mmCIF file of C-alpha atoms in Angstrom:
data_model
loop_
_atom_site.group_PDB
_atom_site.id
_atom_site.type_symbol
_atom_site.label_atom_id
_atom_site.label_comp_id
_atom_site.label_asym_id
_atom_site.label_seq_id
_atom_site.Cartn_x
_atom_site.Cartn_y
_atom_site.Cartn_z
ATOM 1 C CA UNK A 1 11.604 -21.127 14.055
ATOM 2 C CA UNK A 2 13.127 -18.774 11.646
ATOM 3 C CA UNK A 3 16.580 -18.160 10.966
ATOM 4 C CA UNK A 4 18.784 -14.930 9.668
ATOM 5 C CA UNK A 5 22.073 -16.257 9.453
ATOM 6 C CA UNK A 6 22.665 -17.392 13.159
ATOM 7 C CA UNK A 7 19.796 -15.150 14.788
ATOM 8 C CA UNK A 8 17.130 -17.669 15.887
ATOM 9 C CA UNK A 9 13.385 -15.719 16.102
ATOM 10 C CA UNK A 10 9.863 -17.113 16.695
ATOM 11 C CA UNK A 11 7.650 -18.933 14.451
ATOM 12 C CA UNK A 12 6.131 -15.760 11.771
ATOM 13 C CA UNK A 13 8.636 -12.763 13.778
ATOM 14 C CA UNK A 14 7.528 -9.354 13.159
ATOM 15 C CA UNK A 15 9.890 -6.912 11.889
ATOM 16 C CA UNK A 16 9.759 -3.245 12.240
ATOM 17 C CA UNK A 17 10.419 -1.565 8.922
ATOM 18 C CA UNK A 18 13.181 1.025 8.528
ATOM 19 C CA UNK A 19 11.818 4.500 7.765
ATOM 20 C CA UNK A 20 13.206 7.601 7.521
ATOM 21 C CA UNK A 21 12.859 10.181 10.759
ATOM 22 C CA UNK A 22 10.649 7.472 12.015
ATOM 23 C CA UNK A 23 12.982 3.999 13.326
ATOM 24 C CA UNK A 24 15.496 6.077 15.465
ATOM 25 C CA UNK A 25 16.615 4.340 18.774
ATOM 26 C CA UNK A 26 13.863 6.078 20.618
ATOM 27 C CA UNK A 27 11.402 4.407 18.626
ATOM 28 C CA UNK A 28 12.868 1.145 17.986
ATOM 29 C CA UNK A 29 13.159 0.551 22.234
ATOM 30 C CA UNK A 30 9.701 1.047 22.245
ATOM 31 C CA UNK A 31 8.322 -1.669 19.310
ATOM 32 C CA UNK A 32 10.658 -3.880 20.870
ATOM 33 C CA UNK A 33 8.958 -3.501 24.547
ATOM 34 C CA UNK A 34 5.831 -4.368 22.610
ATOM 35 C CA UNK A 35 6.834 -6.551 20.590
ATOM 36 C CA UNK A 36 8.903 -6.561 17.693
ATOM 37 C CA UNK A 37 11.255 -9.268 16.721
ATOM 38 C CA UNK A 38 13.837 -7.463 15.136
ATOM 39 C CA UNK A 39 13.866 -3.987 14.347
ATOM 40 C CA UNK A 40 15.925 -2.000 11.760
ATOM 41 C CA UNK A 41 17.435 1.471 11.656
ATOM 42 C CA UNK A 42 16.912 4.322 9.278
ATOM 43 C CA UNK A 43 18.246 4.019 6.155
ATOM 44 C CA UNK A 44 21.961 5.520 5.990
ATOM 45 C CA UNK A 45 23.591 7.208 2.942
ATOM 46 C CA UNK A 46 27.138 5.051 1.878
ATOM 47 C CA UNK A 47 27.948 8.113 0.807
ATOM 48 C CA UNK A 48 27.123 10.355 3.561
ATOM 49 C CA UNK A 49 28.720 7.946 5.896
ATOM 50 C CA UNK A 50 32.272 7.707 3.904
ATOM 51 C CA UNK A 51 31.916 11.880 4.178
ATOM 52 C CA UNK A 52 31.182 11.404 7.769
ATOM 53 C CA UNK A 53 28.163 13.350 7.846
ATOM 54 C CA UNK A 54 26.926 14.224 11.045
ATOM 55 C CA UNK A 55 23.111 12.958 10.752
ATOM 56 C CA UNK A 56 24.289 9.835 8.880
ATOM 57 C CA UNK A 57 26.666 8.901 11.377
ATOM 58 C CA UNK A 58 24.164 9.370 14.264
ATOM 59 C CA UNK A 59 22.012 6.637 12.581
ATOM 60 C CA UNK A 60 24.472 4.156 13.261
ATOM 61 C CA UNK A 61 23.373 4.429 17.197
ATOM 62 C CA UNK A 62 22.175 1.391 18.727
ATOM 63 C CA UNK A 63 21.989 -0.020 22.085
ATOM 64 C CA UNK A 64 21.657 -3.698 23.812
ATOM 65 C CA UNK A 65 18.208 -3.451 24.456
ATOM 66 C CA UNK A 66 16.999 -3.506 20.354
ATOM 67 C CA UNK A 67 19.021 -6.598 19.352
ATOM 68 C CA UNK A 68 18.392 -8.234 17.100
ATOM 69 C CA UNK A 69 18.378 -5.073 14.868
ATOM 70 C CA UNK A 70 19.699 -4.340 11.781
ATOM 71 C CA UNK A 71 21.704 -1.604 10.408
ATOM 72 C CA UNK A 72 19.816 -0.175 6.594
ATOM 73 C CA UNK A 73 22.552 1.188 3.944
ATOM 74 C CA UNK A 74 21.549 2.258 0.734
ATOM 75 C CA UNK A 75 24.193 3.557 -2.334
ATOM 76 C CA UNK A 76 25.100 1.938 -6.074
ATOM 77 C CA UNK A 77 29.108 2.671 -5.915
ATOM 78 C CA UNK A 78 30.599 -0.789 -5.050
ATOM 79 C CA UNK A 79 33.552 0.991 -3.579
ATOM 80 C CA UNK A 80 31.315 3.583 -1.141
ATOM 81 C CA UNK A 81 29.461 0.696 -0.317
ATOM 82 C CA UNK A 82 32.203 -1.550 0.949
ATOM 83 C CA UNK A 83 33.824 1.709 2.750
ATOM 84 C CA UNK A 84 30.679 1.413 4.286
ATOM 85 C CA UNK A 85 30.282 -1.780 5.162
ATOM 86 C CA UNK A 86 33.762 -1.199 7.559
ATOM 87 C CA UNK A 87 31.917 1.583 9.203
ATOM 88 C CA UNK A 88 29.052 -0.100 10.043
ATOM 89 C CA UNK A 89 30.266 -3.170 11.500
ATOM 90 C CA UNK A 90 32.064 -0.919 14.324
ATOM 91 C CA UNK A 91 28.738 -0.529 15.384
ATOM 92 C CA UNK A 92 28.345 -4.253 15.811
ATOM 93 C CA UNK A 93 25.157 -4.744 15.048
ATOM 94 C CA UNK A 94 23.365 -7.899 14.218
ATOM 95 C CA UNK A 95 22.558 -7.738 10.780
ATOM 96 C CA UNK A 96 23.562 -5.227 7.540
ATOM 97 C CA UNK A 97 20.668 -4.603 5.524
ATOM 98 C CA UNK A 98 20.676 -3.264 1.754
ATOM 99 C CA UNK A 99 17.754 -0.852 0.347
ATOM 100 C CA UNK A 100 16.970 -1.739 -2.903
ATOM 101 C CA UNK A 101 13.891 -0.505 -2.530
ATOM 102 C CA UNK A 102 13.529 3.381 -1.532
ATOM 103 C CA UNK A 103 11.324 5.250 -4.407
ATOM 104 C CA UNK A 104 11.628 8.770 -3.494
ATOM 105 C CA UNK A 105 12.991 10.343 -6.245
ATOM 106 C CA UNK A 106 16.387 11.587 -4.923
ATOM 107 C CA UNK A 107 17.425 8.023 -4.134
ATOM 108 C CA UNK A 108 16.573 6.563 -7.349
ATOM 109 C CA UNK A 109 18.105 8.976 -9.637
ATOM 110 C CA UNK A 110 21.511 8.365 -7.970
ATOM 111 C CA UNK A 111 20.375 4.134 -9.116
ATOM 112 C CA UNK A 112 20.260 3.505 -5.082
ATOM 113 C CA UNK A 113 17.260 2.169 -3.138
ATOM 114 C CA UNK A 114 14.662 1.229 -5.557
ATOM 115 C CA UNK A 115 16.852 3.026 -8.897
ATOM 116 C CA UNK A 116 18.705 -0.270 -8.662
ATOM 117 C CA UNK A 117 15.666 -2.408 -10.054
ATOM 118 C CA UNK A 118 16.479 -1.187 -13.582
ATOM 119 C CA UNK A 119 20.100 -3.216 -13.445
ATOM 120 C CA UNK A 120 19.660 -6.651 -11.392
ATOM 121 C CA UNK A 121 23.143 -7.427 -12.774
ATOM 122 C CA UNK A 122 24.445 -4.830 -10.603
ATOM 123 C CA UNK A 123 22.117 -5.348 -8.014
ATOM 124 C CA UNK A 124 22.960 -9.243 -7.330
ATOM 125 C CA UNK A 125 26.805 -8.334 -8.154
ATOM 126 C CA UNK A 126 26.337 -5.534 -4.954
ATOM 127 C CA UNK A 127 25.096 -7.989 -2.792
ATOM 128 C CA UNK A 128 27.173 -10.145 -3.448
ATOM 129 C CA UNK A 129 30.520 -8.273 -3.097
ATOM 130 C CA UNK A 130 29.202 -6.944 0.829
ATOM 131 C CA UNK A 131 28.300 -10.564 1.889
ATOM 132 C CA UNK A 132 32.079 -11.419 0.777
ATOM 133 C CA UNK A 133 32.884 -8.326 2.801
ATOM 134 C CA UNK A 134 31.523 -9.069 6.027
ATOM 135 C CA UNK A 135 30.988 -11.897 8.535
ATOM 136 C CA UNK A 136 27.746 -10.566 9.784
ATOM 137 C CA UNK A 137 24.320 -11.623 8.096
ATOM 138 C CA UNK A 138 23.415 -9.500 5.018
ATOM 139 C CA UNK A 139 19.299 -8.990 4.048
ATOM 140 C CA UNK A 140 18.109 -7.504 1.226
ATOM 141 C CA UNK A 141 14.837 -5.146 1.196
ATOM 142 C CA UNK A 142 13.187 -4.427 -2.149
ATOM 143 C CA UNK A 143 9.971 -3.814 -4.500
ATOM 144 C CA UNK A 144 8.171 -6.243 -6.858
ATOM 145 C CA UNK A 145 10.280 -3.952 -9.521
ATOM 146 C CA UNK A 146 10.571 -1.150 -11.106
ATOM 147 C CA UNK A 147 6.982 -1.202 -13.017
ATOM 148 C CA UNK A 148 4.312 -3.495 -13.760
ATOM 149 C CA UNK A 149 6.611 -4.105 -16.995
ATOM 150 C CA UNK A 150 9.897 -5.100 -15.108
ATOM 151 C CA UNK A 151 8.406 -7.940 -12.390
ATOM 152 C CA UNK A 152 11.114 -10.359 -12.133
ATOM 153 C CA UNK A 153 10.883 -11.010 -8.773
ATOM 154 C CA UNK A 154 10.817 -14.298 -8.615
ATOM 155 C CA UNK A 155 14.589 -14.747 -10.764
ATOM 156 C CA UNK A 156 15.803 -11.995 -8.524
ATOM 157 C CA UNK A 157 15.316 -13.380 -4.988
ATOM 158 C CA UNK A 158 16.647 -16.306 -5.991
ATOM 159 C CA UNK A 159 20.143 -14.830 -7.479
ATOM 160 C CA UNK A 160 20.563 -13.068 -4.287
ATOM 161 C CA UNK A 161 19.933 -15.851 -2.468
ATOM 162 C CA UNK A 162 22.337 -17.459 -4.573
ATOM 163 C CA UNK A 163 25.164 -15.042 -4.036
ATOM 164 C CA UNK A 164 24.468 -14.752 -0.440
ATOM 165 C CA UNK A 165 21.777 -13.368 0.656
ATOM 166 C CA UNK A 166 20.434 -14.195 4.246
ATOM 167 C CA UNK A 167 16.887 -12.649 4.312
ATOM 168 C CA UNK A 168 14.587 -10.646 1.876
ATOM 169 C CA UNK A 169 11.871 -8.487 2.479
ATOM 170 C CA UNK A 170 9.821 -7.269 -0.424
ATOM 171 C CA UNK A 171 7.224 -4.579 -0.254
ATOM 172 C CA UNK A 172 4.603 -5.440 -2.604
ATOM 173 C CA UNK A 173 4.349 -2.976 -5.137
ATOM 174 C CA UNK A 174 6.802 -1.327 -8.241
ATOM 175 C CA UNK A 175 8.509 1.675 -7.397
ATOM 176 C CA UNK A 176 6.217 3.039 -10.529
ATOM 177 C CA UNK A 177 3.039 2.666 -7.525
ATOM 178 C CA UNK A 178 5.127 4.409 -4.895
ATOM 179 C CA UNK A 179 2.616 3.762 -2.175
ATOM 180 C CA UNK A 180 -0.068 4.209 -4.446
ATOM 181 C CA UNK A 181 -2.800 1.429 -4.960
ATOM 182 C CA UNK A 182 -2.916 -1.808 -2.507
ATOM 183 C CA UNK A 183 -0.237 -4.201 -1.940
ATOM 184 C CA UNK A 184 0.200 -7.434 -4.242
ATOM 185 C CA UNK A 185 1.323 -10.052 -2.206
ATOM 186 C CA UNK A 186 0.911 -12.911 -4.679
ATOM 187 C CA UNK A 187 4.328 -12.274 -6.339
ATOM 188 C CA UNK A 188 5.902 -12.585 -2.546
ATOM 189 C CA UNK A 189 4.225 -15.982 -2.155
ATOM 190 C CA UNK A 190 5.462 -16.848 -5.428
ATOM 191 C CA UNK A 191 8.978 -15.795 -4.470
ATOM 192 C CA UNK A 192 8.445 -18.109 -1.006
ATOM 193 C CA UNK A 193 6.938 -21.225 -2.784
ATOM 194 C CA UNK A 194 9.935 -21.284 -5.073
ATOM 195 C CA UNK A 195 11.371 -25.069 -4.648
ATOM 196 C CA UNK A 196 14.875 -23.043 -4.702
ATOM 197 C CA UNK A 197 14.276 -20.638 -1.962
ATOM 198 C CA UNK A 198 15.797 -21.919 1.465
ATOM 199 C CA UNK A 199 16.093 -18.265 2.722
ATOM 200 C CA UNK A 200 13.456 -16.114 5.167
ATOM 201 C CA UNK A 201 10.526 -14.159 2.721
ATOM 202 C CA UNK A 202 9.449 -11.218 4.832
ATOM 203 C CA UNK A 203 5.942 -9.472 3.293
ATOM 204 C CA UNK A 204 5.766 -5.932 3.512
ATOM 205 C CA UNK A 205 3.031 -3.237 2.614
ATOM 206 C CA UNK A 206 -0.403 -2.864 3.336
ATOM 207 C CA UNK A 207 -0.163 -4.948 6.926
ATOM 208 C CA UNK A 208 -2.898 -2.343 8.948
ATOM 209 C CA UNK A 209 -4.683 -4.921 10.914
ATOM 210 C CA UNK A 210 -3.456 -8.357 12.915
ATOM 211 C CA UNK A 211 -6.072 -9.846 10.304
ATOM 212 C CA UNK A 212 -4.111 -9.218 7.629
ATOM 213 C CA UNK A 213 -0.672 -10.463 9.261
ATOM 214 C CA UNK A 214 -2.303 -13.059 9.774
ATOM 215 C CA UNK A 215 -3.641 -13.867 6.189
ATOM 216 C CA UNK A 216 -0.018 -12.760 4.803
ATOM 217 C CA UNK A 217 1.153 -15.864 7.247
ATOM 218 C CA UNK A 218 -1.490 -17.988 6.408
ATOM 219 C CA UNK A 219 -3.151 -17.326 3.289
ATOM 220 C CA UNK A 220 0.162 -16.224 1.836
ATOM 221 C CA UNK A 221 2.881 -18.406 4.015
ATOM 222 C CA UNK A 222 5.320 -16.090 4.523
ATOM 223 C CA UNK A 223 7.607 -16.539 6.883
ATOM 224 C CA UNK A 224 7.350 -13.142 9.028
ATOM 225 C CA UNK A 225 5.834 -9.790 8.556
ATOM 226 C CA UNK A 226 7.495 -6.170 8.012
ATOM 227 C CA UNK A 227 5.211 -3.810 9.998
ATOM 228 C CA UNK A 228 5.930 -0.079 8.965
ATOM 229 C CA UNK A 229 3.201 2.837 8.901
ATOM 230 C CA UNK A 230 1.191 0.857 11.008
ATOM 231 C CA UNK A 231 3.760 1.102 14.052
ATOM 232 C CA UNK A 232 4.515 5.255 13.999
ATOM 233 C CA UNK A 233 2.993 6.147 17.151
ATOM 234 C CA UNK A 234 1.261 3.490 17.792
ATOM 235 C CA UNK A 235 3.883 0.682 18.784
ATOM 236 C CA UNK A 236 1.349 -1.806 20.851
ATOM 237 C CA UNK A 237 0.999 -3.028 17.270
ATOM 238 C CA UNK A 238 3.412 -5.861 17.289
ATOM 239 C CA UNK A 239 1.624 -7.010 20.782
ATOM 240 C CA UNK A 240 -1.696 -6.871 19.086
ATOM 241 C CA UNK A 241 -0.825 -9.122 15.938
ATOM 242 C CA UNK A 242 0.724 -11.251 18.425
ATOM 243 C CA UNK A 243 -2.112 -11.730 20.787
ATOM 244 C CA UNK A 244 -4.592 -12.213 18.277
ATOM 245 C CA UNK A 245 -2.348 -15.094 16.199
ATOM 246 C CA UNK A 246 -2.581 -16.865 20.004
ATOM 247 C CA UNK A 247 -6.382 -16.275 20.629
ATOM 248 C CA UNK A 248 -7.882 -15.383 18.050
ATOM 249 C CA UNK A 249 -9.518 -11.986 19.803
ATOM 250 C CA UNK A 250 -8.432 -8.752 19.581
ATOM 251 C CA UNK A 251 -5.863 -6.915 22.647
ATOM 252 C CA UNK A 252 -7.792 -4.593 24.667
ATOM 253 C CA UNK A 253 -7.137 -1.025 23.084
ATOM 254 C CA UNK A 254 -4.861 1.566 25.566
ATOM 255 C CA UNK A 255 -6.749 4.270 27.826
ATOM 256 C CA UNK A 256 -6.137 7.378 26.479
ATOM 257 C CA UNK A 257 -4.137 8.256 29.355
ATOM 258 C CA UNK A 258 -1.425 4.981 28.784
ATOM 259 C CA UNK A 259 -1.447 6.351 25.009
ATOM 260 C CA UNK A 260 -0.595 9.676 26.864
ATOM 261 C CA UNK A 261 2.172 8.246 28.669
ATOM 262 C CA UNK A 262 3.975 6.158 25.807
ATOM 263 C CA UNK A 263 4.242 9.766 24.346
ATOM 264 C CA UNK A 264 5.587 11.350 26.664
ATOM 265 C CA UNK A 265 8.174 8.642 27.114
ATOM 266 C CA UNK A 266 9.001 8.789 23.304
ATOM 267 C CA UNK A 267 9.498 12.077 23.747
ATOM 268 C CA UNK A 268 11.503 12.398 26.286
ATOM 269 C CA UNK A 269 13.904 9.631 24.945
ATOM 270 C CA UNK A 270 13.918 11.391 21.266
ATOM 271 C CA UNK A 271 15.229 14.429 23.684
ATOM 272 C CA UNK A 272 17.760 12.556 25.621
ATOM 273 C CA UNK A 273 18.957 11.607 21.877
ATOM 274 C CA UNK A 274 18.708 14.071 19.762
ATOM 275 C CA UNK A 275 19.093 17.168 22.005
ATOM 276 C CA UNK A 276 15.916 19.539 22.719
ATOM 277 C CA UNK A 277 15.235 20.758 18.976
ATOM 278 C CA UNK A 278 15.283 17.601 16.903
ATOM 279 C CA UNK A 279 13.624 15.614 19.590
ATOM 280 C CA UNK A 280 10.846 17.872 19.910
ATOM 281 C CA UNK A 281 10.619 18.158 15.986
ATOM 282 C CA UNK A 282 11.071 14.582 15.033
ATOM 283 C CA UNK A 283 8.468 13.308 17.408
ATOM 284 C CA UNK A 284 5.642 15.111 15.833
ATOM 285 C CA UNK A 285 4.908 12.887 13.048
ATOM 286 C CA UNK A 286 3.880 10.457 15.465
ATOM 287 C CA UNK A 287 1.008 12.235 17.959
ATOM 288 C CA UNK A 288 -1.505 11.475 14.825
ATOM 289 C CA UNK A 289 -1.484 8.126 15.561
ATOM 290 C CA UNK A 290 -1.200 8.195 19.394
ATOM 291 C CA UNK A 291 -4.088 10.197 19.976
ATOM 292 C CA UNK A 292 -5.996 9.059 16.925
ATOM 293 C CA UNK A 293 -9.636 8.963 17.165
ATOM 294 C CA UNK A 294 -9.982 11.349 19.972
ATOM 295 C CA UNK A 295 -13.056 13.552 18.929
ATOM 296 C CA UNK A 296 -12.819 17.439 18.830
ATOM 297 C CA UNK A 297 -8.765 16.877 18.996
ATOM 298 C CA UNK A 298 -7.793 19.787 16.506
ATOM 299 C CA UNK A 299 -6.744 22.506 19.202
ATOM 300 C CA UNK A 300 -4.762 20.005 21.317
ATOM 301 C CA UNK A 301 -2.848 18.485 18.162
ATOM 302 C CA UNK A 302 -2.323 21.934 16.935
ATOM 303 C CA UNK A 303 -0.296 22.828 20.188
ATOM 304 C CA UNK A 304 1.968 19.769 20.067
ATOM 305 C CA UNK A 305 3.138 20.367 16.470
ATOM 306 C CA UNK A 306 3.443 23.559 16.320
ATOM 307 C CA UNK A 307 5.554 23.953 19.388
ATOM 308 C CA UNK A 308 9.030 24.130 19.413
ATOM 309 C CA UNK A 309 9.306 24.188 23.307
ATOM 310 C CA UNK A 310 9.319 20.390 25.184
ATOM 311 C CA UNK A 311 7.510 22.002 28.015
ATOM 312 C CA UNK A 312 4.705 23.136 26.062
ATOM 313 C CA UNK A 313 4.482 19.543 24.558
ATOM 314 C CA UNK A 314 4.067 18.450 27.472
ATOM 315 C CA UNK A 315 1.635 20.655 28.993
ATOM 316 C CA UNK A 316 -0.603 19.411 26.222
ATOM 317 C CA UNK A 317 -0.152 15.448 26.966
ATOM 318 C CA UNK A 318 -1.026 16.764 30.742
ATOM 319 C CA UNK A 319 -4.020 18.460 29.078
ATOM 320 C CA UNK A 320 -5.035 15.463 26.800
ATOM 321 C CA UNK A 321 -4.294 12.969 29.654
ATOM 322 C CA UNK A 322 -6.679 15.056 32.191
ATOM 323 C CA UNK A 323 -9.916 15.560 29.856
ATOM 324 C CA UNK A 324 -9.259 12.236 28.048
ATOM 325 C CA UNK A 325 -7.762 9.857 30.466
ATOM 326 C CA UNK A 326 -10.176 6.979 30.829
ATOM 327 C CA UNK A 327 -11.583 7.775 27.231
ATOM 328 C CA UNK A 328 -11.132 4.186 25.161
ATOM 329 C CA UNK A 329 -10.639 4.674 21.193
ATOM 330 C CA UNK A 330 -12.456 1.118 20.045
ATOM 331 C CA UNK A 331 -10.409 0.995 16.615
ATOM 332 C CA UNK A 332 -6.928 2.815 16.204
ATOM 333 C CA UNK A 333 -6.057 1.037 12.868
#
């Protein structure tokens, strides 16, 4: 069993990565139907959210059916960040997360997300003044560092742990690789097989296959995996690592016509959410994924990304789902 705090999960639980326009509720409901342990939300401005602007605020939406799930803040004012803190616990969610690790460029030079690898001072210092701040669990999610140069990962982990610190997740590369190059997860088991360490290591980056959750578990032994591309639009994911750490075999793969359907629900929920416009925009990024593998599927995708109109969305899934239906894509990884 793993612990965050008070949240008891499984043995190895699989977490579902917070990502921009990508872990809204609508999402999130549907990795935890298949599977997820604990899912997280976007990450949310401190600053946006002191403001009270609109899109940062509507991040803070969460609803019975995700817990556990995590709330993701990211900012480098201690003062914005506590302000924050208060906001976020109206929302009463299980667990505050901190982004220290974000590399796109208009995080880091404001020294948020992964920006805050080049001052670890101020980084444990953070951390430590929110866990003083709050009585619910606070996690950490970061990079190796901020280049090959700058790996201290190791000495890190353990000073937030030491000020606090319920749960890290590291993705395994600098914010110097971006998401460039493959994922080194020896400096994560390093961080895990420190005598010191007492707290959860989560791996994250590079997990495309149950094969390789289950060498980050067992080659690696971490103690649960942060699933992120791998899940948008295609959330049987978590259910597939799962089955195949029980049998050893791989899950059957959905008919095209049950891939069909799971889009067409996450659609419809991104709708009920964000209203007609943003659900119908937002959704898009993940029909790649859902119908991925599908031969000749140009003209079909075409129609459901380029229209701005839910009902001609889904005439397309009707289309897709009536030439398709029974059509089995062997490998969707």
């Amino acid at each position: 069993m793993v612990k965050i705090g008070n949240i008891e999960l499984p043995e190895f639980p699989l977490l579902l990565a917070p990502m921009e326009d990508v872990s809204d509720p609508p999402f999130r409901a549907l990795c935890k139907e298949n599977g997820a342990d604990v899912v997280y939300t976007e990450f949310i401005s401190s600053e946006g959210l002191i403001r009270d602007a609109a899109k940062s605020v509507m991040k803070l939406d969460i609803y019975e059916k995700e817990r556990p799930v995590g709330i993701q803040i990211f900012g480098a004012n201690l003062e914005s960040m506590l302000r924050t803190v208060e906001i976020v616990e109206k929302s009463n969610p299980d667990i505050i997360d901190i982004n220290f690790g974000c590399p796109v460029k208009k995080v880091v030079s404001k020294g948020a997300g992964a920006g805050i690898l080049k001052d670890i001072d101020l980084m444990v210092s953070l951390t430590e003044a929110m866990v003083k701040h709050t009585n619910l669990p606070v996690t950490v999610k970061t990079r190796l560092g901020w280049d090959h140069d700058s790996i201290r990962i190791v000495e890190v982990a353990e000073r937030l742990q030491d000020v606090g610190c319920a749960a890290i997740s590291i993705h395994g590369r600098t914010r110097a690789q971006m998401y460039k190059g493959e994922a080194d997860w020896k400096p994560i088991a390093a961080v895990k097989n420190n005598q010191r360490m007492h707290i959860p290591v989560f791996g994250n980056g590079d997990i495309t296959t149950p094969e390789k959750a289950m060498e980050m578990r067992d080659s690696y032994g971490l103690d649960g995996a942060m699933i992120g591309r791998a899940a948008i639009g295609y959330p049987w994911f978590f259910n597939e690592v799962k089955h195949y750490f029980k049998t050893g075999e791989h899950l059957g793969k959905p008919t095209i016509a049950q891939r069909v359907e799971m889009a067409r629900r996450h659609l419809q929920m991104a709708i009920d959410w964000k209203g007609p416009v943003l659900g119908v925009f937002e959704t898009r990024r993940h029909y790649t994924n859902y119908f991925k593998g599908i031969p000749h599927f140009k003209e079909h995708r075409m129609k459901m990304v380029t229209s701005d109109d839910a009902a001609h969305v889904f005439n397309a899934f009707d289309e897709v789902e009536a030439k398709f239906g029974d059509l089995i894509i062997p490998q969707a990884y």
